[in-house]
Amino acid sequence: MKTEQELKEIVKQKYGEIAMQGKEENMASCCGAGGCSTEVYNIMSEDYTTLEGYHAEADLGLGCGLPTQFAKMKVGDVVVDLGSGAGNDCFIARHEVGETGKVIGVDFTPQMIERARINAEIRGFNNVEFRQGDIENMPISANVADVIVSNCVLNLVPNKAGVFQDIYRVLKPGGHFSISDVVLVGELPSGLQKDAEMYAGCVAGAIQKEDYMQLIQASGFVNVQIQKEKPIIIPNDILSHYLSAQEMEEFKSGKTGIFSISVFAQKPLEANACKPGSGCC
C-alpha cells in the first residue's frame, strides 16, 4: 500500500500531464487520467455548457457533478474552489458573485495554476485569483469564505478528514459548501483499490458513502444534505485492466456501487474558526 505522500505525488504528476492536454484528450479517459476507454467520453463529468459564465478553454472535462449549480452563491460572496484546475468552476462562480464578489481557486498542481491564471488574465477577471497549495492546508486565512465548492477532488486526497476540517476553518460562521465527489456503496474490488493509476483516475480514492457523510458531521457541520446522486458506470474496457471476467461480472451485479454525490453543509453561525478538538487550530 502506498503512503499518503506517494499517492499525492501520483495525483500531482497525472494532473500536471492533464493540464497540458485539451478537453477531448481528457474526456477519452477516466476522470482525465487512468485507463483510456475506447468509449470516448468521460465517465464522470456533467455538461457545463449551459451554465452562465462558462468558458470552454477552462473546461478540461474532469468533474463528476455541477457543484456551482447547487452552491447558492450570492452577489458579493467570497467563494473558494478546491482543486480549481484550469478555472472552470471559478469562472462560473465569478458570474454568480459579480464584480463585488471574489473567487479564490486552490490547486496543488503548478501546471494547473499556470493555465488557470492565463485563462483569468486573458478575460480580465481581476476578482479571480489562483493559489497553489494543499486543500487540507489551504493558503487562506480563517473565516474568509461565504461559499466553498469542489468538483471530483476530495476523493483524490488521502486525508479527507483534514480537508473537511480546513473547509470548516476557512468558512465564515454561517457559510456553507457544495461539493461533488465520488463515493462507494459496498467494497471495491481489490484490483481497483490497489492500482495507483486508477487512484489518480478518481475511483480507487473514493471511500464509503456512509463514512464520507460521517466525516462531514464529525467536522462540526450542520444542515448536511445530499443535493444530487447518480450512479457511475465504468466501461468494460476500463474494468478489464483491473478485473478478471468473473470479477467484472460480480462487480456489475449491483452489490457494489460507485456514485457521484453533491453534498451541501453549513458551518454553524456561532462557530469559531476551528471546531474544538478537530486538530485544525
mmCIF file with all atom_site columns, C-alpha atoms in Angstrom, residues 87-237:
data_model
loop_
_atom_site.group_PDB
_atom_site.id
_atom_site.type_symbol
_atom_site.label_atom_id
_atom_site.label_alt_id
_atom_site.label_comp_id
_atom_site.label_asym_id
_atom_site.label_entity_id
_atom_site.label_seq_id
_atom_site.pdbx_PDB_ins_code
_atom_site.Cartn_x
_atom_site.Cartn_y
_atom_site.Cartn_z
_atom_site.occupancy
_atom_site.B_iso_or_equiv
_atom_site.pdbx_formal_charge
_atom_site.auth_seq_id
_atom_site.auth_comp_id
_atom_site.auth_asym_id
_atom_site.auth_atom_id
_atom_site.pdbx_PDB_model_num
ATOM 1   C CA . GLY A 1 87  ? -10.587 27.639 -13.672 1.00 0.00 ? 87  GLY A CA 1
ATOM 2   C CA . ASN A 1 88  ? -13.913 26.245 -14.906 1.00 0.00 ? 88  ASN A CA 1
ATOM 3   C CA . ASP A 1 89  ? -15.896 26.387 -11.641 1.00 0.00 ? 89  ASP A CA 1
ATOM 4   C CA . CYS A 1 90  ? -14.153 29.620 -10.617 1.00 0.00 ? 90  CYS A CA 1
ATOM 5   C CA . PHE A 1 91  ? -15.351 31.441 -13.727 1.00 0.00 ? 91  PHE A CA 1
ATOM 6   C CA . ILE A 1 92  ? -18.904 30.201 -13.275 1.00 0.00 ? 92  ILE A CA 1
ATOM 7   C CA . ALA A 1 93  ? -18.742 31.285 -9.627  1.00 0.00 ? 93  ALA A CA 1
ATOM 8   C CA . ARG A 1 94  ? -17.497 34.718 -10.729 1.00 0.00 ? 94  ARG A CA 1
ATOM 9   C CA . HIS A 1 95  ? -20.594 35.164 -12.850 1.00 0.00 ? 95  HIS A CA 1
ATOM 10  C CA . GLU A 1 96  ? -22.744 34.453 -9.775  1.00 0.00 ? 96  GLU A CA 1
ATOM 11  C CA . VAL A 1 97  ? -20.901 36.721 -7.299  1.00 0.00 ? 97  VAL A CA 1
ATOM 12  C CA . GLY A 1 98  ? -20.432 39.600 -9.747  1.00 0.00 ? 98  GLY A CA 1
ATOM 13  C CA . GLU A 1 99  ? -17.827 42.344 -9.733  1.00 0.00 ? 99  GLU A CA 1
ATOM 14  C CA . THR A 1 100 ? -18.244 42.938 -5.990  1.00 0.00 ? 100 THR A CA 1
ATOM 15  C CA . GLY A 1 101 ? -17.523 39.310 -5.125  1.00 0.00 ? 101 GLY A CA 1
ATOM 16  C CA . LYS A 1 102 ? -14.246 37.413 -5.074  1.00 0.00 ? 102 LYS A CA 1
ATOM 17  C CA . VAL A 1 103 ? -13.265 33.914 -6.161  1.00 0.00 ? 103 VAL A CA 1
ATOM 18  C CA . ILE A 1 104 ? -10.151 32.043 -4.985  1.00 0.00 ? 104 ILE A CA 1
ATOM 19  C CA . GLY A 1 105 ? -9.093  28.823 -6.666  1.00 0.00 ? 105 GLY A CA 1
ATOM 20  C CA . VAL A 1 106 ? -6.760  26.425 -4.843  1.00 0.00 ? 106 VAL A CA 1
ATOM 21  C CA . ASP A 1 107 ? -4.854  23.677 -6.659  1.00 0.00 ? 107 ASP A CA 1
ATOM 22  C CA . PHE A 1 108 ? -1.614  21.868 -5.811  1.00 0.00 ? 108 PHE A CA 1
ATOM 23  C CA . THR A 1 109 ? -0.553  21.271 -9.413  1.00 0.00 ? 109 THR A CA 1
ATOM 24  C CA . PRO A 1 110 ? 1.728   24.070 -10.730 1.00 0.00 ? 110 PRO A CA 1
ATOM 25  C CA . GLN A 1 111 ? 0.715   23.458 -14.345 1.00 0.00 ? 111 GLN A CA 1
ATOM 26  C CA . MET A 1 112 ? -2.973  23.831 -13.480 1.00 0.00 ? 112 MET A CA 1
ATOM 27  C CA . ILE A 1 113 ? -2.345  27.063 -11.586 1.00 0.00 ? 113 ILE A CA 1
ATOM 28  C CA . GLU A 1 114 ? -0.417  28.498 -14.544 1.00 0.00 ? 114 GLU A CA 1
ATOM 29  C CA . ARG A 1 115 ? -3.147  27.537 -17.018 1.00 0.00 ? 115 ARG A CA 1
ATOM 30  C CA . ALA A 1 116 ? -5.900  28.974 -14.801 1.00 0.00 ? 116 ALA A CA 1
ATOM 31  C CA . ARG A 1 117 ? -4.047  32.253 -14.308 1.00 0.00 ? 117 ARG A CA 1
ATOM 32  C CA . ILE A 1 118 ? -3.616  32.636 -18.064 1.00 0.00 ? 118 ILE A CA 1
ATOM 33  C CA . ASN A 1 119 ? -7.320  31.950 -18.596 1.00 0.00 ? 119 ASN A CA 1
ATOM 34  C CA . ALA A 1 120 ? -8.238  34.604 -15.998 1.00 0.00 ? 120 ALA A CA 1
ATOM 35  C CA . GLU A 1 121 ? -5.781  37.177 -17.334 1.00 0.00 ? 121 GLU A CA 1
ATOM 36  C CA . ILE A 1 122 ? -6.969  36.812 -20.926 1.00 0.00 ? 122 ILE A CA 1
ATOM 37  C CA . ARG A 1 123 ? -10.523 37.572 -19.782 1.00 0.00 ? 123 ARG A CA 1
ATOM 38  C CA . GLY A 1 124 ? -9.563  40.432 -17.465 1.00 0.00 ? 124 GLY A CA 1
ATOM 39  C CA . PHE A 1 125 ? -11.035 38.717 -14.406 1.00 0.00 ? 125 PHE A CA 1
ATOM 40  C CA . ASN A 1 126 ? -9.436  40.826 -11.690 1.00 0.00 ? 126 ASN A CA 1
ATOM 41  C CA . ASN A 1 127 ? -11.559 39.411 -8.884  1.00 0.00 ? 127 ASN A CA 1
ATOM 42  C CA . VAL A 1 128 ? -10.472 35.801 -9.533  1.00 0.00 ? 128 VAL A CA 1
ATOM 43  C CA . GLU A 1 129 ? -7.144  34.524 -8.220  1.00 0.00 ? 129 GLU A CA 1
ATOM 44  C CA . PHE A 1 130 ? -5.443  31.148 -8.051  1.00 0.00 ? 130 PHE A CA 1
ATOM 45  C CA . ARG A 1 131 ? -3.231  29.942 -5.202  1.00 0.00 ? 131 ARG A CA 1
ATOM 46  C CA . GLN A 1 132 ? -1.055  26.839 -5.189  1.00 0.00 ? 132 GLN A CA 1
ATOM 47  C CA . GLY A 1 133 ? -1.407  24.664 -2.103  1.00 0.00 ? 133 GLY A CA 1
ATOM 48  C CA . ASP A 1 134 ? -2.930  21.590 -0.486  1.00 0.00 ? 134 ASP A CA 1
ATOM 49  C CA . ILE A 1 135 ? -6.660  21.653 0.118   1.00 0.00 ? 135 ILE A CA 1
ATOM 50  C CA . GLU A 1 136 ? -6.203  20.098 3.564   1.00 0.00 ? 136 GLU A CA 1
ATOM 51  C CA . ASN A 1 137 ? -3.978  23.078 4.454   1.00 0.00 ? 137 ASN A CA 1
ATOM 52  C CA . MET A 1 138 ? -5.294  25.915 2.307   1.00 0.00 ? 138 MET A CA 1
ATOM 53  C CA . PRO A 1 139 ? -3.203  29.090 1.832   1.00 0.00 ? 139 PRO A CA 1
ATOM 54  C CA . ILE A 1 140 ? -6.242  31.075 3.024   1.00 0.00 ? 140 ILE A CA 1
ATOM 55  C CA . SER A 1 141 ? -6.985  32.746 6.363   1.00 0.00 ? 141 SER A CA 1
ATOM 56  C CA . ALA A 1 142 ? -9.724  31.529 8.691   1.00 0.00 ? 142 ALA A CA 1
ATOM 57  C CA . ASN A 1 143 ? -13.318 32.800 8.401   1.00 0.00 ? 143 ASN A CA 1
ATOM 58  C CA . VAL A 1 144 ? -12.881 34.155 4.863   1.00 0.00 ? 144 VAL A CA 1
ATOM 59  C CA . ALA A 1 145 ? -15.268 32.242 2.562   1.00 0.00 ? 145 ALA A CA 1
ATOM 60  C CA . ASP A 1 146 ? -19.028 32.551 2.262   1.00 0.00 ? 146 ASP A CA 1
ATOM 61  C CA . VAL A 1 147 ? -19.136 29.503 -0.002  1.00 0.00 ? 147 VAL A CA 1
ATOM 62  C CA . ILE A 1 148 ? -16.718 26.662 -0.817  1.00 0.00 ? 148 ILE A CA 1
ATOM 63  C CA . VAL A 1 149 ? -17.163 24.455 -3.880  1.00 0.00 ? 149 VAL A CA 1
ATOM 64  C CA . SER A 1 150 ? -15.235 21.463 -5.215  1.00 0.00 ? 150 SER A CA 1
ATOM 65  C CA . ASN A 1 151 ? -15.749 19.039 -8.089  1.00 0.00 ? 151 ASN A CA 1
ATOM 66  C CA . CYS A 1 152 ? -14.381 15.469 -8.027  1.00 0.00 ? 152 CYS A CA 1
ATOM 67  C CA . VAL A 1 153 ? -11.307 16.359 -5.968  1.00 0.00 ? 153 VAL A CA 1
ATOM 68  C CA . LEU A 1 154 ? -11.643 15.226 -2.335  1.00 0.00 ? 154 LEU A CA 1
ATOM 69  C CA . ASN A 1 155 ? -11.678 11.597 -3.433  1.00 0.00 ? 155 ASN A CA 1
ATOM 70  C CA . LEU A 1 156 ? -8.109  12.115 -4.678  1.00 0.00 ? 156 LEU A CA 1
ATOM 71  C CA . VAL A 1 157 ? -6.899  13.229 -1.234  1.00 0.00 ? 157 VAL A CA 1
ATOM 72  C CA . PRO A 1 158 ? -5.949  10.504 1.262   1.00 0.00 ? 158 PRO A CA 1
ATOM 73  C CA . ASN A 1 159 ? -6.589  12.757 4.291   1.00 0.00 ? 159 ASN A CA 1
ATOM 74  C CA . LYS A 1 160 ? -10.247 13.597 3.680   1.00 0.00 ? 160 LYS A CA 1
ATOM 75  C CA . ALA A 1 161 ? -10.871 14.398 7.358   1.00 0.00 ? 161 ALA A CA 1
ATOM 76  C CA . GLY A 1 162 ? -8.141  17.034 7.129   1.00 0.00 ? 162 GLY A CA 1
ATOM 77  C CA . VAL A 1 163 ? -9.855  18.614 4.118   1.00 0.00 ? 163 VAL A CA 1
ATOM 78  C CA . PHE A 1 164 ? -13.225 18.913 5.875   1.00 0.00 ? 164 PHE A CA 1
ATOM 79  C CA . GLN A 1 165 ? -11.548 20.369 8.971   1.00 0.00 ? 165 GLN A CA 1
ATOM 80  C CA . ASP A 1 166 ? -9.826  23.006 6.839   1.00 0.00 ? 166 ASP A CA 1
ATOM 81  C CA . ILE A 1 167 ? -13.059 23.784 4.996   1.00 0.00 ? 167 ILE A CA 1
ATOM 82  C CA . TYR A 1 168 ? -14.585 24.410 8.420   1.00 0.00 ? 168 TYR A CA 1
ATOM 83  C CA . ARG A 1 169 ? -11.694 26.721 9.321   1.00 0.00 ? 169 ARG A CA 1
ATOM 84  C CA . VAL A 1 170 ? -11.869 28.796 6.121   1.00 0.00 ? 170 VAL A CA 1
ATOM 85  C CA . LEU A 1 171 ? -15.663 29.232 6.000   1.00 0.00 ? 171 LEU A CA 1
ATOM 86  C CA . LYS A 1 172 ? -17.212 32.182 7.788   1.00 0.00 ? 172 LYS A CA 1
ATOM 87  C CA . PRO A 1 173 ? -19.680 31.278 10.550  1.00 0.00 ? 173 PRO A CA 1
ATOM 88  C CA . GLY A 1 174 ? -22.923 30.568 8.727   1.00 0.00 ? 174 GLY A CA 1
ATOM 89  C CA . GLY A 1 175 ? -21.069 29.882 5.471   1.00 0.00 ? 175 GLY A CA 1
ATOM 90  C CA . HIS A 1 176 ? -21.620 26.692 3.522   1.00 0.00 ? 176 HIS A CA 1
ATOM 91  C CA . PHE A 1 177 ? -20.120 24.320 0.982   1.00 0.00 ? 177 PHE A CA 1
ATOM 92  C CA . SER A 1 178 ? -21.408 22.421 -2.035  1.00 0.00 ? 178 SER A CA 1
ATOM 93  C CA . ILE A 1 179 ? -19.104 19.580 -3.062  1.00 0.00 ? 179 ILE A CA 1
ATOM 94  C CA . SER A 1 180 ? -19.440 16.990 -5.815  1.00 0.00 ? 180 SER A CA 1
ATOM 95  C CA . ASP A 1 181 ? -17.450 13.833 -5.200  1.00 0.00 ? 181 ASP A CA 1
ATOM 96  C CA . VAL A 1 182 ? -17.191 10.092 -5.811  1.00 0.00 ? 182 VAL A CA 1
ATOM 97  C CA . VAL A 1 183 ? -18.238 7.627  -3.095  1.00 0.00 ? 183 VAL A CA 1
ATOM 98  C CA . LEU A 1 184 ? -18.774 3.883  -2.793  1.00 0.00 ? 184 LEU A CA 1
ATOM 99  C CA . VAL A 1 185 ? -21.535 1.613  -1.578  1.00 0.00 ? 185 VAL A CA 1
ATOM 100 C CA . GLY A 1 186 ? -20.058 -1.813 -0.840  1.00 0.00 ? 186 GLY A CA 1
ATOM 101 C CA . GLU A 1 187 ? -16.437 -2.911 -1.161  1.00 0.00 ? 187 GLU A CA 1
ATOM 102 C CA . LEU A 1 188 ? -14.472 -2.003 -4.277  1.00 0.00 ? 188 LEU A CA 1
ATOM 103 C CA . PRO A 1 189 ? -12.682 -4.987 -5.880  1.00 0.00 ? 189 PRO A CA 1
ATOM 104 C CA . SER A 1 190 ? -9.074  -5.261 -4.722  1.00 0.00 ? 190 SER A CA 1
ATOM 105 C CA . GLY A 1 191 ? -7.743  -4.775 -8.258  1.00 0.00 ? 191 GLY A CA 1
ATOM 106 C CA . LEU A 1 192 ? -9.253  -1.300 -8.363  1.00 0.00 ? 192 LEU A CA 1
ATOM 107 C CA . GLN A 1 193 ? -8.265  -0.484 -4.799  1.00 0.00 ? 193 GLN A CA 1
ATOM 108 C CA . LYS A 1 194 ? -4.587  -1.266 -5.246  1.00 0.00 ? 194 LYS A CA 1
ATOM 109 C CA . ASP A 1 195 ? -3.883  0.316  -8.606  1.00 0.00 ? 195 ASP A CA 1
ATOM 110 C CA . ALA A 1 196 ? -2.225  3.714  -8.249  1.00 0.00 ? 196 ALA A CA 1
ATOM 111 C CA . GLU A 1 197 ? -3.111  4.737  -11.780 1.00 0.00 ? 197 GLU A CA 1
ATOM 112 C CA . MET A 1 198 ? -6.773  4.149  -11.081 1.00 0.00 ? 198 MET A CA 1
ATOM 113 C CA . TYR A 1 199 ? -6.337  6.169  -7.891  1.00 0.00 ? 199 TYR A CA 1
ATOM 114 C CA . ALA A 1 200 ? -5.322  9.166  -9.982  1.00 0.00 ? 200 ALA A CA 1
ATOM 115 C CA . GLY A 1 201 ? -8.331  8.378  -12.139 1.00 0.00 ? 201 GLY A CA 1
ATOM 116 C CA . CYS A 1 202 ? -10.681 9.127  -9.224  1.00 0.00 ? 202 CYS A CA 1
ATOM 117 C CA . VAL A 1 203 ? -12.301 5.782  -8.452  1.00 0.00 ? 203 VAL A CA 1
ATOM 118 C CA . ALA A 1 204 ? -9.874  3.969  -6.148  1.00 0.00 ? 204 ALA A CA 1
ATOM 119 C CA . GLY A 1 205 ? -9.500  7.021  -3.903  1.00 0.00 ? 205 GLY A CA 1
ATOM 120 C CA . ALA A 1 206 ? -13.202 7.014  -3.056  1.00 0.00 ? 206 ALA A CA 1
ATOM 121 C CA . ILE A 1 207 ? -14.466 5.931  0.357   1.00 0.00 ? 207 ILE A CA 1
ATOM 122 C CA . GLN A 1 208 ? -17.769 4.538  1.561   1.00 0.00 ? 208 GLN A CA 1
ATOM 123 C CA . LYS A 1 209 ? -20.682 6.963  1.269   1.00 0.00 ? 209 LYS A CA 1
ATOM 124 C CA . GLU A 1 210 ? -21.634 6.417  4.925   1.00 0.00 ? 210 GLU A CA 1
ATOM 125 C CA . ASP A 1 211 ? -18.060 7.169  6.074   1.00 0.00 ? 211 ASP A CA 1
ATOM 126 C CA . TYR A 1 212 ? -17.925 10.265 3.867   1.00 0.00 ? 212 TYR A CA 1
ATOM 127 C CA . MET A 1 213 ? -21.078 11.699 5.401   1.00 0.00 ? 213 MET A CA 1
ATOM 128 C CA . GLN A 1 214 ? -19.855 10.883 8.912   1.00 0.00 ? 214 GLN A CA 1
ATOM 129 C CA . LEU A 1 215 ? -16.619 12.808 8.266   1.00 0.00 ? 215 LEU A CA 1
ATOM 130 C CA . ILE A 1 216 ? -18.693 15.882 7.434   1.00 0.00 ? 216 ILE A CA 1
ATOM 131 C CA . GLN A 1 217 ? -20.789 15.532 10.592  1.00 0.00 ? 217 GLN A CA 1
ATOM 132 C CA . ALA A 1 218 ? -17.707 14.922 12.753  1.00 0.00 ? 218 ALA A CA 1
ATOM 133 C CA . SER A 1 219 ? -16.091 18.115 11.444  1.00 0.00 ? 219 SER A CA 1
ATOM 134 C CA . GLY A 1 220 ? -18.879 20.184 13.013  1.00 0.00 ? 220 GLY A CA 1
ATOM 135 C CA . PHE A 1 221 ? -21.102 20.982 10.043  1.00 0.00 ? 221 PHE A CA 1
ATOM 136 C CA . VAL A 1 222 ? -24.880 21.265 10.258  1.00 0.00 ? 222 VAL A CA 1
ATOM 137 C CA . ASN A 1 223 ? -27.743 21.045 7.764   1.00 0.00 ? 223 ASN A CA 1
ATOM 138 C CA . VAL A 1 224 ? -25.899 18.286 5.896   1.00 0.00 ? 224 VAL A CA 1
ATOM 139 C CA . GLN A 1 225 ? -27.815 17.091 2.845   1.00 0.00 ? 225 GLN A CA 1
ATOM 140 C CA . ILE A 1 226 ? -27.211 15.291 -0.437  1.00 0.00 ? 226 ILE A CA 1
ATOM 141 C CA . GLN A 1 227 ? -28.333 17.589 -3.250  1.00 0.00 ? 227 GLN A CA 1
ATOM 142 C CA . LYS A 1 228 ? -27.891 15.122 -6.103  1.00 0.00 ? 228 LYS A CA 1
ATOM 143 C CA . GLU A 1 229 ? -26.806 11.493 -6.507  1.00 0.00 ? 229 GLU A CA 1
ATOM 144 C CA . LYS A 1 230 ? -26.169 9.410  -9.607  1.00 0.00 ? 230 LYS A CA 1
ATOM 145 C CA . PRO A 1 231 ? -24.508 6.049  -10.325 1.00 0.00 ? 231 PRO A CA 1
ATOM 146 C CA . ILE A 1 232 ? -21.211 5.984  -12.224 1.00 0.00 ? 232 ILE A CA 1
ATOM 147 C CA . ILE A 1 233 ? -20.875 3.221  -14.794 1.00 0.00 ? 233 ILE A CA 1
ATOM 148 C CA . ILE A 1 234 ? -17.298 2.231  -15.615 1.00 0.00 ? 234 ILE A CA 1
ATOM 149 C CA . PRO A 1 235 ? -16.968 0.881  -19.181 1.00 0.00 ? 235 PRO A CA 1
ATOM 150 C CA . ASN A 1 236 ? -15.835 -2.733 -19.555 1.00 0.00 ? 236 ASN A CA 1
ATOM 151 C CA . ASP A 1 237 ? -12.664 -1.778 -21.396 1.00 0.00 ? 237 ASP A CA 1
#
